[in-house]
PDB file of C-alpha atoms in Angstrom:
ATOM      1  CA  MET H  94      31.773  16.911 -48.710  1.00 36.00           C
ATOM      2  CA  ALA H  95      34.208  19.562 -49.856  1.00 36.00           C
ATOM      3  CA  ALA H  96      34.965  22.581 -47.706  1.00 38.00           C
ATOM      4  CA  LEU H  97      32.648  25.444 -48.509  1.00 37.00           C
ATOM      5  CA  HIS H  98      34.186  28.639 -49.844  1.00 35.00           C
ATOM      6  CA  GLY H  99      30.907  30.436 -50.492  1.00 39.00           C
ATOM      7  CA  ILE H 100      27.322  29.878 -49.598  1.00 41.00           C
ATOM      8  CA  SER H 101      24.371  29.162 -51.827  1.00 41.00           C
ATOM      9  CA  LYS H 102      20.755  29.453 -50.823  1.00 43.00           C
ATOM     10  CA  ALA H 103      20.600  25.753 -50.033  1.00 49.00           C
ATOM     11  CA  MET H 104      24.082  25.803 -48.431  1.00 66.00           C
ATOM     12  CA  ILE H 105      24.905  22.180 -49.361  1.00 81.00           C
ATOM     13  CA  SER H 106      23.253  19.512 -51.434  1.00 85.00           C
ATOM     14  CA  PRO H 107      21.653  16.608 -49.537  1.00 90.00           C
ATOM     15  CA  PRO H 108      24.014  13.628 -49.321  1.00 91.00           C
ATOM     16  CA  GLU H 109      23.086  10.526 -51.274  1.00 91.00           C
ATOM     17  CA  TRP H 110      21.965   8.747 -48.104  1.00 93.00           C
ATOM     18  CA  LEU H 111      19.136  11.268 -47.602  1.00 94.00           C
ATOM     19  CA  ASN H 112      15.978  10.993 -49.687  1.00 95.00           C
ATOM     20  CA  PRO H 113      13.470  13.900 -49.738  1.00 94.00           C
ATOM     21  CA  GLU H 114      10.679  11.397 -50.395  1.00 95.00           C
ATOM     22  CA  GLU H 115      11.321   9.502 -47.141  1.00 96.00           C
ATOM     23  CA  PRO H 116       9.980  10.439 -43.664  1.00 97.00           C
ATOM     24  CA  TYR H 117      12.420  11.598 -40.988  1.00 98.00           C
ATOM     25  CA  LEU H 118      12.412  12.732 -37.404  1.00 97.00           C
ATOM     26  CA  VAL H 119      14.420  15.894 -36.660  1.00 97.00           C
ATOM     27  CA  GLY H 120      15.809  16.777 -33.243  1.00 97.00           C
ATOM     28  CA  ILE H 121      15.231  20.510 -32.805  1.00 96.00           C
ATOM     29  CA  SER H 122      16.133  22.844 -29.956  1.00 92.00           C
ATOM     30  CA  GLY H 123      15.303  26.215 -31.489  1.00 93.00           C
ATOM     31  CA  GLY H 124      18.989  27.143 -31.608  1.00 92.00           C
ATOM     32  CA  ARG H 125      20.999  28.291 -34.601  1.00 93.00           C
ATOM     33  CA  ASP H 126      22.073  24.882 -35.867  1.00 95.00           C
ATOM     34  CA  SER H 127      18.780  22.995 -35.668  1.00 95.00           C
ATOM     35  CA  ILE H 128      16.848  25.939 -37.116  1.00 95.00           C
ATOM     36  CA  ALA H 129      19.308  26.014 -40.027  1.00 95.00           C
ATOM     37  CA  LEU H 130      18.688  22.286 -40.498  1.00 96.00           C
ATOM     38  CA  HIS H 131      14.916  22.889 -40.553  1.00 96.00           C
ATOM     39  CA  HIS H 132      15.096  25.590 -43.246  1.00 94.00           C
ATOM     40  CA  TRP H 133      17.620  23.570 -45.268  1.00 95.00           C
ATOM     41  CA  LEU H 134      15.281  20.569 -45.271  1.00 96.00           C
ATOM     42  CA  VAL H 135      12.336  22.704 -46.370  1.00 94.00           C
ATOM     43  CA  GLU H 136      14.348  24.280 -49.190  1.00 92.00           C
ATOM     44  CA  ASN H 137      15.494  20.876 -50.406  1.00 94.00           C
ATOM     45  CA  GLY H 138      12.001  19.437 -50.655  1.00 94.00           C
ATOM     46  CA  PHE H 139      11.810  17.309 -47.505  1.00 96.00           C
ATOM     47  CA  ASN H 140       8.115  17.386 -46.605  1.00 91.00           C
ATOM     48  CA  LYS H 141       7.646  14.272 -44.465  1.00 95.00           C
ATOM     49  CA  ILE H 142       9.319  15.637 -41.345  1.00 96.00           C
ATOM     50  CA  VAL H 143       8.294  15.281 -37.702  1.00 97.00           C
ATOM     51  CA  TYR H 144      10.195  17.526 -35.296  1.00 97.00           C
ATOM     52  CA  CYS H 145      11.137  16.399 -31.772  1.00 96.00           C
ATOM     53  CA  HIS H 146      11.812  18.958 -29.033  1.00 96.00           C
ATOM     54  CA  LEU H 147      12.777  18.054 -25.461  1.00 93.00           C
ATOM     55  CA  ASN H 148      12.465  20.786 -22.842  1.00 90.00           C
ATOM     56  CA  HIS H 149      15.271  20.120 -20.328  1.00 85.00           C
ATOM     57  CA  GLU H 150      13.767  22.541 -17.778  1.00 81.00           C
ATOM     58  CA  LEU H 151      17.232  23.959 -17.066  1.00 78.00           C
ATOM     59  CA  ARG H 152      16.618  27.611 -17.999  1.00 70.00           C
ATOM     60  CA  ARG H 153      13.547  28.975 -16.267  1.00 72.00           C
ATOM     61  CA  GLY H 154      11.592  31.158 -18.653  1.00 67.00           C
ATOM     62  CA  GLU H 155      13.967  30.630 -21.588  1.00 80.00           C
ATOM     63  CA  SER H 156      13.005  26.974 -22.022  1.00 82.00           C
ATOM     64  CA  GLU H 157       9.317  27.872 -22.182  1.00 86.00           C
ATOM     65  CA  ASP H 158      10.066  30.615 -24.726  1.00 89.00           C
ATOM     66  CA  ASP H 159      12.015  28.119 -26.853  1.00 90.00           C
ATOM     67  CA  GLU H 160       8.994  25.835 -26.886  1.00 88.00           C
ATOM     68  CA  LYS H 161       6.618  28.674 -27.817  1.00 91.00           C
ATOM     69  CA  PHE H 162       8.956  29.754 -30.634  1.00 92.00           C
ATOM     70  CA  LEU H 163       9.013  26.233 -32.067  1.00 94.00           C
ATOM     71  CA  ARG H 164       5.258  25.711 -31.760  1.00 92.00           C
ATOM     72  CA  LYS H 165       4.684  28.916 -33.713  1.00 93.00           C
ATOM     73  CA  LEU H 166       7.250  27.907 -36.358  1.00 93.00           C
ATOM     74  CA  LEU H 167       6.324  24.250 -36.795  1.00 92.00           C
ATOM     75  CA  GLY H 168       2.750  23.840 -35.573  1.00 86.00           C
ATOM     76  CA  LYS H 169       1.331  20.325 -35.599  1.00 85.00           C
ATOM     77  CA  ASP H 170       4.544  18.753 -36.922  1.00 90.00           C
ATOM     78  CA  LEU H 171       6.186  19.173 -33.494  1.00 95.00           C
ATOM     79  CA  ILE H 172       6.361  16.590 -30.685  1.00 95.00           C
ATOM     80  CA  VAL H 173       7.290  18.110 -27.319  1.00 94.00           C
ATOM     81  CA  ASP H 174       8.163  16.535 -23.985  1.00 94.00           C
ATOM     82  CA  ARG H 175       9.730  17.775 -20.762  1.00 92.00           C
ATOM     83  CA  VAL H 176      12.338  16.227 -18.484  1.00 90.00           C
ATOM     84  CA  ASN H 177      13.817  17.758 -15.352  1.00 89.00           C
ATOM     85  CA  VAL H 178      17.417  17.028 -16.335  1.00 87.00           C
ATOM     86  CA  ALA H 179      18.904  18.486 -13.130  1.00 87.00           C
ATOM     87  CA  GLU H 180      16.778  16.123 -11.049  1.00 89.00           C
ATOM     88  CA  LEU H 181      17.629  13.217 -13.354  1.00 87.00           C
ATOM     89  CA  ALA H 182      21.358  13.944 -13.040  1.00 86.00           C
ATOM     90  CA  GLU H 183      21.134  13.993  -9.245  1.00 86.00           C
ATOM     91  CA  ASN H 184      19.038  10.836  -8.988  1.00 87.00           C
ATOM     92  CA  GLU H 185      21.260   8.837 -11.362  1.00 82.00           C
ATOM     93  CA  ASN H 186      24.572  10.401 -10.252  1.00 82.00           C
ATOM     94  CA  LEU H 187      25.318  11.753 -13.723  1.00 80.00           C
ATOM     95  CA  SER H 188      26.747  14.980 -15.035  1.00 80.00           C
ATOM     96  CA  LEU H 189      24.210  17.411 -16.475  1.00 82.00           C
ATOM     97  CA  GLU H 190      25.670  16.806 -19.942  1.00 82.00           C
ATOM     98  CA  THR H 191      25.321  13.032 -19.693  1.00 83.00           C
ATOM     99  CA  ALA H 192      21.847  13.208 -18.158  1.00 87.00           C
ATOM    100  CA  ALA H 193      20.675  15.577 -20.912  1.00 87.00           C
ATOM    101  CA  ARG H 194      22.106  13.350 -23.663  1.00 87.00           C
ATOM    102  CA  ASP H 195      20.542  10.206 -22.182  1.00 89.00           C
ATOM    103  CA  ALA H 196      17.184  11.968 -21.792  1.00 92.00           C
ATOM    104  CA  ARG H 197      17.279  13.104 -25.423  1.00 93.00           C
ATOM    105  CA  HIS H 198      18.079   9.627 -26.701  1.00 92.00           C
ATOM    106  CA  ARG H 199      15.199   8.132 -24.704  1.00 92.00           C
ATOM    107  CA  PHE H 200      12.879  10.858 -25.997  1.00 95.00           C
ATOM    108  CA  PHE H 201      13.968  10.281 -29.593  1.00 96.00           C
ATOM    109  CA  GLN H 202      13.275   6.564 -29.228  1.00 95.00           C
ATOM    110  CA  GLU H 203       9.817   7.363 -27.841  1.00 96.00           C
ATOM    111  CA  CYS H 204       9.201   9.609 -30.853  1.00 96.00           C
ATOM    112  CA  ALA H 205      10.286   6.794 -33.154  1.00 96.00           C
ATOM    113  CA  THR H 206       7.873   4.387 -31.456  1.00 95.00           C
ATOM    114  CA  GLN H 207       5.048   6.942 -31.641  1.00 95.00           C
ATOM    115  CA  THR H 208       5.554   7.779 -35.325  1.00 96.00           C
ATOM    116  CA  GLY H 209       7.032   4.581 -36.740  1.00 96.00           C
ATOM    117  CA  ILE H 210       9.957   6.635 -38.098  1.00 97.00           C
ATOM    118  CA  ASN H 211      13.365   5.270 -37.083  1.00 96.00           C
ATOM    119  CA  HIS H 212      15.678   7.798 -38.782  1.00 97.00           C
ATOM    120  CA  ILE H 213      16.411  11.052 -36.982  1.00 97.00           C
ATOM    121  CA  LEU H 214      18.364  14.030 -38.294  1.00 98.00           C
ATOM    122  CA  LEU H 215      20.571  16.035 -35.926  1.00 97.00           C
ATOM    123  CA  ALA H 216      22.331  19.321 -36.669  1.00 96.00           C
ATOM    124  CA  HIS H 217      25.841  18.528 -35.397  1.00 95.00           C
ATOM    125  CA  HIS H 218      28.425  20.340 -37.516  1.00 95.00           C
ATOM    126  CA  ALA H 219      32.197  20.316 -38.069  1.00 93.00           C
ATOM    127  CA  ASP H 220      32.992  22.506 -35.061  1.00 94.00           C
ATOM    128  CA  ASP H 221      30.922  20.179 -32.850  1.00 94.00           C
ATOM    129  CA  GLN H 222      32.919  17.319 -34.352  1.00 93.00           C
ATOM    130  CA  ALA H 223      36.249  18.940 -33.452  1.00 92.00           C
ATOM    131  CA  GLU H 224      35.038  19.504 -29.875  1.00 92.00           C
ATOM    132  CA  THR H 225      33.952  15.871 -29.631  1.00 91.00           C
ATOM    133  CA  ILE H 226      37.285  14.598 -30.941  1.00 90.00           C
ATOM    134  CA  LEU H 227      39.234  16.782 -28.510  1.00 90.00           C
ATOM    135  CA  PHE H 228      36.922  15.773 -25.653  1.00 88.00           C
ATOM    136  CA  ASN H 229      37.385  12.056 -26.397  1.00 84.00           C
ATOM    137  CA  LEU H 230      41.139  12.464 -26.746  1.00 84.00           C
ATOM    138  CA  LEU H 231      41.479  14.249 -23.403  1.00 84.00           C
ATOM    139  CA  ARG H 232      39.271  11.685 -21.652  1.00 77.00           C
ATOM    140  CA  GLY H 233      41.256   8.814 -23.140  1.00 71.00           C
ATOM    141  CA  THR H 234      38.083   7.212 -24.486  1.00 59.00           C
ATOM    142  CA  ALA H 235      38.425   6.703 -28.228  1.00 59.00           C
ATOM    143  CA  GLY H 236      41.598   8.257 -29.576  1.00 64.00           C
ATOM    144  CA  LEU H 237      40.803  10.728 -32.333  1.00 70.00           C
ATOM    145  CA  LYS H 238      37.291   9.455 -32.896  1.00 78.00           C
ATOM    146  CA  GLY H 239      34.338  11.750 -33.266  1.00 85.00           C
ATOM    147  CA  MET H 240      30.752  11.378 -34.394  1.00 88.00           C
ATOM    148  CA  LYS H 241      29.620   9.501 -37.481  1.00 88.00           C
ATOM    149  CA  SER H 242      27.403  10.964 -40.170  1.00 91.00           C
ATOM    150  CA  GLN H 243      25.318   7.778 -39.895  1.00 92.00           C
ATOM    151  CA  GLN H 244      25.112   5.982 -36.568  1.00 89.00           C
ATOM    152  CA  GLU H 245      22.973   3.193 -35.150  1.00 87.00           C
ATOM    153  CA  ILE H 246      21.866   3.670 -31.534  1.00 85.00           C
ATOM    154  CA  GLY H 247      19.495   0.910 -30.553  1.00 82.00           C
ATOM    155  CA  PRO H 248      16.509   0.991 -32.936  1.00 87.00           C
ATOM    156  CA  LEU H 249      17.364   4.507 -34.122  1.00 92.00           C
ATOM    157  CA  THR H 250      19.530   5.571 -37.031  1.00 95.00           C
ATOM    158  CA  ILE H 251      21.040   8.990 -36.348  1.00 96.00           C
ATOM    159  CA  LEU H 252      21.914  11.056 -39.419  1.00 97.00           C
ATOM    160  CA  ARG H 253      24.108  14.178 -39.367  1.00 96.00           C
ATOM    161  CA  PRO H 254      24.098  15.905 -42.781  1.00 95.00           C
ATOM    162  CA  PHE H 255      25.973  19.010 -41.512  1.00 95.00           C
ATOM    163  CA  LEU H 256      28.889  17.122 -39.949  1.00 93.00           C
ATOM    164  CA  GLU H 257      31.438  18.558 -42.408  1.00 91.00           C
ATOM    165  CA  VAL H 258      29.952  22.073 -42.467  1.00 93.00           C
ATOM    166  CA  ARG H 259      31.649  24.749 -40.357  1.00 93.00           C
ATOM    167  CA  ARG H 260      29.643  26.774 -37.841  1.00 92.00           C
ATOM    168  CA  GLU H 261      30.480  30.026 -39.622  1.00 92.00           C
ATOM    169  CA  PHE H 262      28.704  28.849 -42.796  1.00 92.00           C
ATOM    170  CA  ILE H 263      25.598  27.900 -40.835  1.00 93.00           C
ATOM    171  CA  SER H 264      25.563  31.377 -39.292  1.00 91.00           C
ATOM    172  CA  ARG H 265      26.010  33.008 -42.685  1.00 91.00           C
ATOM    173  CA  TYR H 266      23.256  30.851 -44.141  1.00 91.00           C
ATOM    174  CA  LEU H 267      20.720  31.963 -41.548  1.00 90.00           C
ATOM    175  CA  LEU H 268      21.824  35.583 -41.848  1.00 88.00           C
ATOM    176  CA  SER H 269      21.496  35.513 -45.633  1.00 88.00           C
ATOM    177  CA  LEU H 270      17.869  34.401 -45.362  1.00 83.00           C
ATOM    178  CA  ASN H 271      17.048  36.518 -42.299  1.00 86.00           C
ATOM    179  CA  HIS H 272      15.855  33.518 -40.292  1.00 84.00           C
ATOM    180  CA  SER H 273      15.434  33.965 -36.536  1.00 88.00           C
ATOM    181  CA  PHE H 274      16.467  31.413 -33.924  1.00 90.00           C
ATOM    182  CA  ARG H 275      16.812  31.093 -30.164  1.00 88.00           C
ATOM    183  CA  ASP H 276      20.129  31.603 -28.351  1.00 79.00           C
ATOM    184  CA  ASP H 277      20.759  29.161 -25.499  1.00 68.00           C
ATOM    185  CA  SER H 278      22.411  31.203 -22.742  1.00 62.00           C
ATOM    186  CA  SER H 279      23.613  28.027 -20.992  1.00 63.00           C
ATOM    187  CA  ASN H 280      26.077  27.476 -23.853  1.00 61.00           C
ATOM    188  CA  LEU H 281      28.131  30.339 -22.413  1.00 55.00           C
ATOM    189  CA  GLU H 282      28.183  29.015 -18.849  1.00 63.00           C
ATOM    190  CA  PRO H 283      31.391  27.246 -17.713  1.00 59.00           C
ATOM    191  CA  PHE H 284      29.703  24.409 -15.772  1.00 59.00           C
ATOM    192  CA  ALA H 285      29.833  22.006 -18.738  1.00 73.00           C
ATOM    193  CA  THR H 286      33.101  20.534 -20.000  1.00 82.00           C
ATOM    194  CA  ARG H 287      32.045  20.892 -23.626  1.00 82.00           C
ATOM    195  CA  ASN H 288      31.238  24.570 -23.060  1.00 86.00           C
ATOM    196  CA  ARG H 289      34.711  25.204 -21.673  1.00 90.00           C
ATOM    197  CA  LEU H 290      36.334  23.393 -24.568  1.00 90.00           C
ATOM    198  CA  ARG H 291      34.285  25.438 -27.046  1.00 90.00           C
ATOM    199  CA  ASN H 292      34.545  28.821 -25.365  1.00 90.00           C
ATOM    200  CA  GLU H 293      37.934  28.655 -23.642  1.00 92.00           C
ATOM    201  CA  ALA H 294      40.240  25.811 -24.671  1.00 92.00           C
ATOM    202  CA  ILE H 295      39.844  25.826 -28.456  1.00 93.00           C
ATOM    203  CA  PRO H 296      40.161  29.641 -28.808  1.00 93.00           C
ATOM    204  CA  LEU H 297      43.250  29.547 -26.569  1.00 95.00           C
ATOM    205  CA  LEU H 298      44.807  26.727 -28.608  1.00 93.00           C
ATOM    206  CA  CYS H 299      44.082  28.643 -31.813  1.00 93.00           C
ATOM    207  CA  ASP H 300      45.838  31.657 -30.325  1.00 94.00           C
ATOM    208  CA  ILE H 301      48.833  29.604 -29.187  1.00 95.00           C
ATOM    209  CA  MET H 302      49.195  27.838 -32.540  1.00 93.00           C
ATOM    210  CA  LYS H 303      48.359  30.975 -34.594  1.00 93.00           C
ATOM    211  CA  ARG H 304      45.976  28.968 -36.772  1.00 91.00           C
ATOM    212  CA  ASP H 305      42.515  27.438 -36.865  1.00 91.00           C
ATOM    213  CA  ILE H 306      43.126  24.158 -35.057  1.00 92.00           C
ATOM    214  CA  THR H 307      39.674  22.786 -35.948  1.00 92.00           C
ATOM    215  CA  THR H 308      40.846  22.021 -39.480  1.00 89.00           C
ATOM    216  CA  ASN H 309      43.874  20.103 -38.199  1.00 89.00           C
ATOM    217  CA  ILE H 310      41.834  18.194 -35.614  1.00 90.00           C
ATOM    218  CA  LEU H 311      39.405  17.084 -38.315  1.00 89.00           C
ATOM    219  CA  ARG H 312      42.250  16.133 -40.666  1.00 86.00           C
ATOM    220  CA  ALA H 313      43.936  14.055 -37.942  1.00 84.00           C
ATOM    221  CA  SER H 314      40.640  12.329 -37.206  1.00 80.00           C
ATOM    222  CA  ASP H 315      40.153  11.468 -40.893  1.00 76.00           C
ATOM    223  CA  HIS H 316      43.595   9.826 -40.888  1.00 70.00           C
ATOM    224  CA  HIS H 317      42.719   7.962 -37.692  1.00 65.00           C
ATOM    225  CA  TRP H 318      39.458   6.713 -39.217  1.00 63.00           C
ATOM    226  CA  GLY H 319      41.394   5.429 -42.227  1.00 59.00           C
ATOM    227  CA  LEU H 320      43.642   3.347 -39.978  1.00 59.00           C
ATOM    228  CA  GLU H 321      40.651   2.142 -37.955  1.00 66.00           C
ATOM    229  CA  ASP H 322      38.837   1.094 -41.128  1.00 62.00           C
ATOM    230  CA  ALA H 323      41.872  -0.894 -42.230  1.00 60.00           C
ATOM    231  CA  ALA H 324      42.016  -2.605 -38.825  1.00 61.00           C
ATOM    232  CA  ASP H 325      38.286  -3.350 -38.913  1.00 68.00           C
ATOM    233  CA  ASN H 326      38.566  -4.816 -42.408  1.00 67.00           C
ATOM    234  CA  PHE H 327      41.297  -7.138 -41.179  1.00 63.00           C
ATOM    235  CA  LEU H 328      39.340  -8.127 -38.054  1.00 66.00           C
ATOM    236  CA  SER H 329      36.241  -8.845 -40.122  1.00 71.00           C
ATOM    237  CA  GLU H 330      38.191 -11.727 -41.679  1.00 71.00           C
ATOM    238  CA  VAL H 331      39.156 -13.159 -38.264  1.00 77.00           C
ATOM    239  CA  GLU H 332      36.603 -15.160 -36.269  1.00 85.00           C
ATOM    240  CA  ILE H 333      37.087 -13.618 -32.828  1.00 85.00           C
ATOM    241  CA  LEU H 334      33.667 -14.593 -31.453  1.00 87.00           C
ATOM    242  CA  ASP H 335      32.353 -18.075 -30.779  1.00 88.00           C
ATOM    243  CA  PRO H 336      28.794 -19.079 -31.842  1.00 89.00           C
ATOM    244  CA  GLN H 337      27.439 -17.705 -28.531  1.00 91.00           C
ATOM    245  CA  GLY H 338      28.937 -14.264 -29.203  1.00 89.00           C
ATOM    246  CA  ARG H 339      31.774 -14.575 -26.662  1.00 91.00           C
ATOM    247  CA  ILE H 340      35.391 -13.648 -27.384  1.00 91.00           C
ATOM    248  CA  TYR H 341      37.388 -16.816 -28.103  1.00 91.00           C
ATOM    249  CA  LEU H 342      40.689 -16.191 -26.330  1.00 92.00           C
ATOM    250  CA  PRO H 343      42.972 -18.587 -28.263  1.00 91.00           C
ATOM    251  CA  THR H 344      42.184 -16.605 -31.425  1.00 91.00           C
ATOM    252  CA  LEU H 345      42.436 -13.211 -29.694  1.00 90.00           C
ATOM    253  CA  ARG H 346      45.877 -14.057 -28.316  1.00 90.00           C
ATOM    254  CA  THR H 347      47.257 -14.638 -31.826  1.00 89.00           C
ATOM    255  CA  LEU H 348      46.666 -10.972 -32.756  1.00 88.00           C
ATOM    256  CA  PRO H 349      49.055  -8.065 -32.209  1.00 86.00           C
ATOM    257  CA  GLN H 350      48.244  -6.155 -29.038  1.00 86.00           C
ATOM    258  CA  ALA H 351      46.810  -3.163 -30.922  1.00 82.00           C
ATOM    259  CA  LEU H 352      44.281  -5.443 -32.657  1.00 86.00           C
ATOM    260  CA  GLN H 353      43.532  -7.221 -29.376  1.00 87.00           C
ATOM    261  CA  LYS H 354      42.594  -3.835 -27.897  1.00 86.00           C
ATOM    262  CA  ARG H 355      40.551  -2.971 -30.956  1.00 83.00           C
ATOM    263  CA  SER H 356      38.665  -6.264 -30.730  1.00 87.00           C
ATOM    264  CA  ILE H 357      37.919  -5.803 -27.034  1.00 88.00           C
ATOM    265  CA  HIS H 358      36.787  -2.218 -27.595  1.00 84.00           C
ATOM    266  CA  GLN H 359      34.421  -3.341 -30.364  1.00 82.00           C
ATOM    267  CA  PHE H 360      33.068  -6.114 -28.148  1.00 87.00           C
ATOM    268  CA  LEU H 361      32.391  -3.812 -25.190  1.00 87.00           C
ATOM    269  CA  SER H 362      30.919  -1.114 -27.425  1.00 82.00           C
ATOM    270  CA  SER H 363      28.578  -3.635 -29.060  1.00 82.00           C
ATOM    271  CA  HIS H 364      27.197  -4.368 -25.578  1.00 83.00           C
ATOM    272  CA  ARG H 365      26.591  -0.634 -25.018  1.00 79.00           C
ATOM    273  CA  ILE H 366      28.911  -0.330 -22.023  1.00 83.00           C
ATOM    274  CA  PRO H 367      28.569   3.356 -21.005  1.00 77.00           C
ATOM    275  CA  ASN H 368      31.464   5.779 -20.419  1.00 75.00           C
ATOM    276  CA  LEU H 369      33.985   3.350 -21.860  1.00 79.00           C
ATOM    277  CA  THR H 370      37.623   4.505 -21.602  1.00 80.00           C
ATOM    278  CA  SER H 371      40.991   3.215 -22.743  1.00 79.00           C
ATOM    279  CA  ALA H 372      41.696   2.263 -19.101  1.00 84.00           C
ATOM    280  CA  HIS H 373      38.777  -0.179 -19.216  1.00 87.00           C
ATOM    281  CA  VAL H 374      40.115  -1.694 -22.437  1.00 88.00           C
ATOM    282  CA  ASP H 375      43.616  -2.008 -20.942  1.00 89.00           C
ATOM    283  CA  GLN H 376      42.237  -3.697 -17.838  1.00 90.00           C
ATOM    284  CA  ALA H 377      40.138  -6.024 -19.993  1.00 90.00           C
ATOM    285  CA  LEU H 378      43.235  -6.924 -21.973  1.00 90.00           C
ATOM    286  CA  SER H 379      45.042  -7.846 -18.750  1.00 90.00           C
ATOM    287  CA  ILE H 380      42.470 -10.470 -17.733  1.00 91.00           C
ATOM    288  CA  ILE H 381      42.805 -12.551 -20.911  1.00 89.00           C
ATOM    289  CA  HIS H 382      45.777 -14.366 -19.370  1.00 87.00           C
ATOM    290  CA  PRO H 383      45.042 -17.600 -17.440  1.00 86.00           C
ATOM    291  CA  ASP H 384      46.909 -16.449 -14.320  1.00 87.00           C
ATOM    292  CA  ALA H 385      45.103 -13.072 -14.124  1.00 90.00           C
ATOM    293  CA  PRO H 386      41.951 -12.358 -12.092  1.00 90.00           C
ATOM    294  CA  PRO H 387      38.991 -13.900 -13.950  1.00 91.00           C
ATOM    295  CA  SER H 388      36.742 -10.838 -13.985  1.00 92.00           C
ATOM    296  CA  MET H 389      36.538  -7.035 -13.777  1.00 92.00           C
ATOM    297  CA  ASN H 390      33.913  -4.399 -13.137  1.00 91.00           C
ATOM    298  CA  LEU H 391      32.553  -2.402 -16.070  1.00 90.00           C
ATOM    299  CA  PRO H 392      30.631   0.882 -16.071  1.00 85.00           C
ATOM    300  CA  GLY H 393      26.889   0.445 -15.785  1.00 80.00           C
ATOM    301  CA  GLY H 394      27.042  -2.346 -13.188  1.00 84.00           C
ATOM    302  CA  GLN H 395      28.223  -5.044 -15.626  1.00 88.00           C
ATOM    303  CA  ARG H 396      31.174  -7.412 -15.316  1.00 91.00           C
ATOM    304  CA  LEU H 397      33.567  -8.806 -17.902  1.00 93.00           C
ATOM    305  CA  ARG H 398      34.378 -12.435 -17.097  1.00 93.00           C
ATOM    306  CA  ARG H 399      36.894 -15.013 -18.329  1.00 93.00           C
ATOM    307  CA  LYS H 400      35.851 -18.652 -18.231  1.00 92.00           C
ATOM    308  CA  GLU H 401      36.816 -21.680 -20.323  1.00 91.00           C
ATOM    309  CA  ALA H 402      38.931 -19.588 -22.697  1.00 91.00           C
ATOM    310  CA  ARG H 403      36.115 -17.120 -23.352  1.00 92.00           C
ATOM    311  CA  LEU H 404      35.404 -13.525 -22.444  1.00 91.00           C
ATOM    312  CA  PHE H 405      31.784 -12.557 -21.880  1.00 93.00           C
ATOM    313  CA  ILE H 406      29.694  -9.934 -20.089  1.00 92.00           C
ATOM    314  CA  SER H 407      27.339 -10.611 -17.209  1.00 89.00           C
ATOM    315  CA  SER H 408      25.396  -8.568 -14.661  1.00 80.00           C
TER     316      SER H 408
END
């Protein structure tokens, strides 16, 4: 999708992988981005939409007002649920951000089961993408990787049609049509890492570099994805896994170290290991040698084991 230099009523045309005749779920908060997505879908003829709103119960009073606003806007096409995310985070020893994300994904899957619709649209945009890339880079999790416009998470397919649209264009779009939305005051609070990246780090880096760094972050990520795609195309021709889905170490050891790491990362990701970092991949790489310890702990209570020239995951 080309960068936008102006703004039309419909803002962008639907990508080819979206069909107005098909049913979709839409994750909606009431905020600027998801409300823009709602109006954009309506204007582009999408009329088989079911909206999914999860009340996180984090902002007393505001959360209830968000729900009322959405019920008035959307009526019967809205599914609502509530989760005490603060309590969930404490009980499961998670950050608020992680607990909220996990709660949303579970809710979206429940909506999919209830409606029989397995595709859900989310309003992540290019500035969200830059924050995600910077966040992943600083955590050492996935290099310059960000979100995908189409992503499989369990039985759900997540679709992000605004992923190359800048936040400023979304704001201008809503302003041009005089659409109201709800502001989430928690987005300004410094308790969340993503909030601090958005509100403090990125503006400071822009000031230091005297330019809009978001564009350069996105460009660097595109280059990274190109290299990753080339690596994945090569690995698709190499039979790394045995018939039982375990990594076959004699084959893995023939690859350059960078492709060994890539293979291990793909393997762990395919098993939905949470909070995966480059340190986990490096440690996994170290146990492929016969004289190394035969197993290691993974996030989520799993273990990666080496036995009979195979790597596999067990509880």
